[in-house]
Structures are given as structure tokens and as C-alpha cells.
Short mmCIF file of C-alpha atoms in Angstrom, two decimals:
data_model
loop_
_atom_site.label_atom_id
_atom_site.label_comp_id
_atom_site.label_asym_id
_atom_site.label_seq_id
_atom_site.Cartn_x
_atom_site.Cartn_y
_atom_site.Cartn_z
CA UNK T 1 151.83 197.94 50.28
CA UNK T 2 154.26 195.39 49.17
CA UNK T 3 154.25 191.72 50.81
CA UNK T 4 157.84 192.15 52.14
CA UNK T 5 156.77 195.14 54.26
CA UNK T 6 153.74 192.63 56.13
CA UNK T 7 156.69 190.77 57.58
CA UNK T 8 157.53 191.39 61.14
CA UNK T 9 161.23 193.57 61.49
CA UNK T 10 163.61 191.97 64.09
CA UNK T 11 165.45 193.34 67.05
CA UNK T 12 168.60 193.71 64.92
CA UNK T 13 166.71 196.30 63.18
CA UNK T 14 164.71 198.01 65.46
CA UNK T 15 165.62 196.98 69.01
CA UNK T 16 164.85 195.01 71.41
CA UNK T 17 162.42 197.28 73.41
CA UNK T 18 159.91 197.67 70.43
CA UNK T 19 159.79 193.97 69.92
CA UNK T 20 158.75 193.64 73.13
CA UNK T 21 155.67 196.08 72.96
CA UNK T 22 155.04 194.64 69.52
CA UNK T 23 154.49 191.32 71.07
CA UNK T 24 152.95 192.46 74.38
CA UNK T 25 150.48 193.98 72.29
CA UNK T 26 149.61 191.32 70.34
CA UNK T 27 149.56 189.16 73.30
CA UNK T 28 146.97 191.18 75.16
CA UNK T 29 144.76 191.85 71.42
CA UNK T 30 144.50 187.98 71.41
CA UNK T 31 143.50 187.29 75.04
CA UNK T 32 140.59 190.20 74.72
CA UNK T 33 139.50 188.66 71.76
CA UNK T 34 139.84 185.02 73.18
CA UNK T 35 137.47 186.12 76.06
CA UNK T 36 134.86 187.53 73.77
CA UNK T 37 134.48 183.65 72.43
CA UNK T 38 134.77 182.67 76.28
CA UNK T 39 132.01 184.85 77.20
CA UNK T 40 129.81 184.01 74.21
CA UNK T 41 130.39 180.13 75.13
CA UNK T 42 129.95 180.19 78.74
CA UNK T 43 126.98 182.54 79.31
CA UNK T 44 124.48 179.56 79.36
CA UNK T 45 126.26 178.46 82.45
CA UNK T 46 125.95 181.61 84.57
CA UNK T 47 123.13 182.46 86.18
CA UNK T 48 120.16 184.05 85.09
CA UNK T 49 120.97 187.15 87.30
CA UNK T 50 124.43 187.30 86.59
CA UNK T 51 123.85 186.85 82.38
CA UNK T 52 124.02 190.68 82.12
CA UNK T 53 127.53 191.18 84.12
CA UNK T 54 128.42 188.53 81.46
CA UNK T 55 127.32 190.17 78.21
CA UNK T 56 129.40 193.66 79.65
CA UNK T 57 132.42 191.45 79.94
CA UNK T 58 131.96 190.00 76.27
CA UNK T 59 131.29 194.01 74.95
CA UNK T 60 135.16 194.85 76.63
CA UNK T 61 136.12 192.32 75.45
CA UNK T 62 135.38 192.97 72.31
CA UNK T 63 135.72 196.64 71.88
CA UNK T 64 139.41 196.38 73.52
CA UNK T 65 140.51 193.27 71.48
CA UNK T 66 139.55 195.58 67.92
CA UNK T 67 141.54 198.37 69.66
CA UNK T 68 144.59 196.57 70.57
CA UNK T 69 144.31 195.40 67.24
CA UNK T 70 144.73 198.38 65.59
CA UNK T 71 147.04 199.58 67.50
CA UNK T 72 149.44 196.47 67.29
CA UNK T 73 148.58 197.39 63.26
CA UNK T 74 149.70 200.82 63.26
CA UNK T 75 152.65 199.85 65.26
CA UNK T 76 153.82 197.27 63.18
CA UNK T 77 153.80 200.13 60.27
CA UNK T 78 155.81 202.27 62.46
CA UNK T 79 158.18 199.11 62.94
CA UNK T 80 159.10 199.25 59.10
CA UNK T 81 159.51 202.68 59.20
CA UNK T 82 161.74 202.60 61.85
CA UNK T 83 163.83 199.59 60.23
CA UNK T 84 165.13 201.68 57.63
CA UNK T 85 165.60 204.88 60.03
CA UNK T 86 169.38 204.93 60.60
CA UNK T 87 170.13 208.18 62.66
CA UNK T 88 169.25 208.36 65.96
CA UNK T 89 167.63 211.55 66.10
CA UNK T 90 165.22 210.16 63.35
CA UNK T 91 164.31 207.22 64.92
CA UNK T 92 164.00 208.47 68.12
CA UNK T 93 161.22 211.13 66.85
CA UNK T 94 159.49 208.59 65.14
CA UNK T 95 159.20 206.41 68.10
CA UNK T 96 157.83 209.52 70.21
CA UNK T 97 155.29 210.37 67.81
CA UNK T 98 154.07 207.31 67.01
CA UNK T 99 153.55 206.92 70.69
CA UNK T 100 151.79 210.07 70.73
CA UNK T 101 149.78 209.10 67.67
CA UNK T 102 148.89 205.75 68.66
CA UNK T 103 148.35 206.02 71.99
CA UNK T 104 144.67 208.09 71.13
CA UNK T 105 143.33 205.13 70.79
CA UNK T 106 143.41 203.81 74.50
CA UNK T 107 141.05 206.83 74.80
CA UNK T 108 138.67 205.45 72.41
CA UNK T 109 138.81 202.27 73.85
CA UNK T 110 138.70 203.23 77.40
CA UNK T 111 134.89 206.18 76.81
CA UNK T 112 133.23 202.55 75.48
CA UNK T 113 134.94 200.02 78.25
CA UNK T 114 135.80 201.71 81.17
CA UNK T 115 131.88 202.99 82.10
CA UNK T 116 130.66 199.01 81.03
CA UNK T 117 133.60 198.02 83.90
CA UNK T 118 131.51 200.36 86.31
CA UNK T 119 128.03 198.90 85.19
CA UNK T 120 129.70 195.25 85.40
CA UNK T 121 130.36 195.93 89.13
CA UNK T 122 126.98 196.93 90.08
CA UNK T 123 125.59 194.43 88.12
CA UNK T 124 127.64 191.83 90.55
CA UNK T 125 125.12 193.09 93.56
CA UNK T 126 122.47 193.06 90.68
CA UNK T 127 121.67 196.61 91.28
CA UNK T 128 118.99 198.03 89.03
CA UNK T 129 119.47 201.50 87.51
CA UNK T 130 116.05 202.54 89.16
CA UNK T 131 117.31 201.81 92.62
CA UNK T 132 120.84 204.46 92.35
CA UNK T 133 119.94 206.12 89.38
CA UNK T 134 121.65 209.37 90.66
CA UNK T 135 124.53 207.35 91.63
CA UNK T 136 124.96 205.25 88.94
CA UNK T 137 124.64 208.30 86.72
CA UNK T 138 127.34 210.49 88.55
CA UNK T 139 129.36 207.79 88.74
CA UNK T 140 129.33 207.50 84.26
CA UNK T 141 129.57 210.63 83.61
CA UNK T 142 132.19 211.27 86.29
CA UNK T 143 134.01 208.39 84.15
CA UNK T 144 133.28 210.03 81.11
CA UNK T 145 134.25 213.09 82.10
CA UNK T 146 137.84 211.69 83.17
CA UNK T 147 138.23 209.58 79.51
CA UNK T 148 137.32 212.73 77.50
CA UNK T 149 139.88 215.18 79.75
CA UNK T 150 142.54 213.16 79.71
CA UNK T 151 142.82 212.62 75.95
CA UNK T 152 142.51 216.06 75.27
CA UNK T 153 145.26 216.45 77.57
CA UNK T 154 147.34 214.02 75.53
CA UNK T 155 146.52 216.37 72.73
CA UNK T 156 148.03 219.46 74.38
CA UNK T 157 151.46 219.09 71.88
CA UNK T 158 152.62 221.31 69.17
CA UNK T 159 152.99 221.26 65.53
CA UNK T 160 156.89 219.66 65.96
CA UNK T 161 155.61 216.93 68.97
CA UNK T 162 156.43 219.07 71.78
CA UNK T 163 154.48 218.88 74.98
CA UNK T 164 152.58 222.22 75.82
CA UNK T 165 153.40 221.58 79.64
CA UNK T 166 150.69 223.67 81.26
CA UNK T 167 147.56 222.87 79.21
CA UNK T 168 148.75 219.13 79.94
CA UNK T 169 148.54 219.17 83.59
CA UNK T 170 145.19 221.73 83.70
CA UNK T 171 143.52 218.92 81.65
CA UNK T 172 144.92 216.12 83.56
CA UNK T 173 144.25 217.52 86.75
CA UNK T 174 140.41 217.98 85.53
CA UNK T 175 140.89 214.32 84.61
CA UNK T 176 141.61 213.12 87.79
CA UNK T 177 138.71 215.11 89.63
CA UNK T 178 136.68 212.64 87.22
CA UNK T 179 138.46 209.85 88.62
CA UNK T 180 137.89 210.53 92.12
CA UNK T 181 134.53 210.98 91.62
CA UNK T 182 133.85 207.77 89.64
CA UNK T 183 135.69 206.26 92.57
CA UNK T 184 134.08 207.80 95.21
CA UNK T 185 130.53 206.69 93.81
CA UNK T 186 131.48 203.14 93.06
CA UNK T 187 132.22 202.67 96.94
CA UNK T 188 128.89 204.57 97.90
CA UNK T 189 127.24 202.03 95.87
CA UNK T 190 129.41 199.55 97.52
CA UNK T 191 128.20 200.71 101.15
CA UNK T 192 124.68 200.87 100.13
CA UNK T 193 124.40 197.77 98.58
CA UNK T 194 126.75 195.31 99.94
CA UNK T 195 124.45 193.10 102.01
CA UNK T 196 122.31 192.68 99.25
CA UNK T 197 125.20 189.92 97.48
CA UNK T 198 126.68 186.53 98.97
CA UNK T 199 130.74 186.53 99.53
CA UNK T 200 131.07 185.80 96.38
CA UNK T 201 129.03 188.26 94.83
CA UNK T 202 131.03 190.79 97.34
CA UNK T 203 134.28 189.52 96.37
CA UNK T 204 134.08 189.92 92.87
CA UNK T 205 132.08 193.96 93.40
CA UNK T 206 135.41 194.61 95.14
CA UNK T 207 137.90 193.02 93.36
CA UNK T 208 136.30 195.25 90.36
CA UNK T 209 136.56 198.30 92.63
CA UNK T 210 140.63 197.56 94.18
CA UNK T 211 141.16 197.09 90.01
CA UNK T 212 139.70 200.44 89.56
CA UNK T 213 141.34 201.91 92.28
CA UNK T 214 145.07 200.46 91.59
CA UNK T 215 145.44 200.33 87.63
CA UNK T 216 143.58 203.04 86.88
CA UNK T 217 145.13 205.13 89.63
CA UNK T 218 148.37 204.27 87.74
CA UNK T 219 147.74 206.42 84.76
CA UNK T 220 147.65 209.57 86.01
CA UNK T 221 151.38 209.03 87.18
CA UNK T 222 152.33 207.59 84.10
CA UNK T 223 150.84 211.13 82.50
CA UNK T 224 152.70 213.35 84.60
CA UNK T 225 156.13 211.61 83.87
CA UNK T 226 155.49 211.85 79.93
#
């Protein structure tokens, strides 16, 4: 690798659009990164009970930040590519398959930090594994279950990038039993243990749980319209 190809291309070359992403990704590796020194500085001032809700957040934190980083990495190699790609048929591919490519990394990310988000609620009721175990395990491996389908379901393409339509949907659709499930036993917990926190305690268990709900509930549209 020369030094002229660790500069950043510019719209003129590659378009507006993957500027954008390039920097929206950058953006977000930088705030999850920022929050792991956040939640290394502040833990001190939370309490005791609350220490281990704290120490989840740092461990997303961190394990998203590195992935977002790598991704905005591989990106920005697909960016130089693409700045000396002059037919559109060319540059079009590479942009899908990079997306393809890339993109296997949210999976990664999301089998380490979406079951720690799931923990993190509980822990805001500070509910012990021995109290729900049969909950609380459901409700991971549920989570797992979804993480794990839905990337092989990503992987359902042919040798040229095409999308093998049918073994996409069976996998997503197993995906999004997984997701219902995980949902379904983060409210049970919800029921069962609510009166056990203060508002605040309440507030941030649900806030957790409408996050769940709402941006993960996004996805599986998203995967049906690629």
C-alpha cells in the first residue's frame, strides 16, 4: 500500500452517497469508542448495584467501536477501488459486493453486543441469573439464535453476487422467530420484575426494551427489501 491510496477519495470521484456512509461510519466508530472511555471514567460514580449494567455498556461499546472500525477500513479500500472504476456496470457491482462483503461484520458485532444489551436490561431491575435462569437463558439463546440465522441468510448468494431468493427468506424467517422470542422473554422479565426497580430504574428497563423492539424490528424489513 502506497501513501497516496490512505487518502480519503472525494465525491467527484466516487459520489456523494458513499461519502456519506464513509463519514456516518466513522462518526458512529468514534462515538462507540468515545463511550468506552465514558464508561471506564464514570463507573466510580454509579452505584454499587448498577456498576455491572455499566461494565456491559463499556464491553458494546467497545466490541462495536473495533467493528465499525473495520468496517469504515474496508470501506475506505473499496472507496479507492471505486475511484478509478469508470463504467457503471463496474462500479455498481463493486458497490453491491462490498456491501455484501462488509456488511458480515454487523453479525459479528451484533452475537457479542446484542445478548450484553439483553443482560444490561435486566441488570437495570438488578435481576440475578439465579432468580430467571430459564428466562434469562431462553431469552440469549433466542438472541443468538436470531444473530446466527440471519447472517447465514445474508450468505444465501451465488458465486456472481446474486441473491438465492428462497434460502434468504427460509433463514430470515427462522431469524425472526428468534427475535420474537428474545422479545417476548425480555417483557416476561419485565412483568415479573418490574416492582422490584424505582421509576427510574423502570424507565431505563423499558427504554432498553422499546429500543429492542423498534430498531431491531427494523432489520428484518430492511432484509426483505435487499
Amino acid at each position: 500500500m502506497t501513501f497516496a491510496t490512505e487518502f480519503v477519495p472525494t465525491a467527484g470521484e466516487v459520489g456523494m452517497l458513499p461519502m456519506l456512509t464513509y463519514f456516518f461510519m466513522t462518526f458512529a466508530a468514534y462515538c462507540f469508542l468515545g463511550n468506552v472511555f465514558f464508561s471506564l471514567l464514570t463507573n466510580q460514580s454509579v452505584a454499587p448495584e448498577h456498576r455491572i449494567s455499566r461494565a456491559y455498556g463499556g464491553v458494546i461499546a467497545i466490541v462495536a467501536g473495533v467493528s465499525y472500525y473495520l468496517i469504515t477500513r474496508f470501506y475506505h479500500g473499496m472507496l479507492q477501488d471505486l475511484s478509478h472504476l469508470t463504467d457503471p456496470a463496474a462500479r455498481a457491482a463493486l458497490i453491491r459486493h462490498s456491501y455484501q462483503a462488509i456488511g458480515q461484520y454487523r453479525y459479528m458485532d451484533w452475537a457479542v453486543t446484542t445478548p450484553l444489551l439483553l443482560l444490561k436490561a435486566a441488570s437495570m431491575l438488578r435481576i440475578r441469573y439465579s432468580e430467571a435462569a430459564t428466562a434469562i437463558t431462553v431469552m440469549l439463546l433466542a438472541d443468538f439464535l436470531m444473530v446466527v440465522t440471519g447472517y447465514i441468510g445474508e450468505q444465501q448468494l451465488t458465486a456472481s453476487g446474486e441473491i438465492i431468493v428462497g434460502g434468504k427468506l427460509l433463514w430470515g424467517a427462522i431469524s425472526t422467530v428468534g427475535y420474537v422470542v428474545a422479545v417476548v422473554a425480555l417483557y416476561g422479565l419485565y412483568k415479573r420484575f418490574a416492582e422490584r426497580g424505582n421509576e427510574t430504574e423502570r424507565w431505563g428497563f423499558r427504554f432498553i426494551g422499546y429500543t429492542t423492539v423498534t430498531t431491531w424490528g427494523v432489520y428484518p424489513l430492511g432484509y426483505l427489501l435487499t
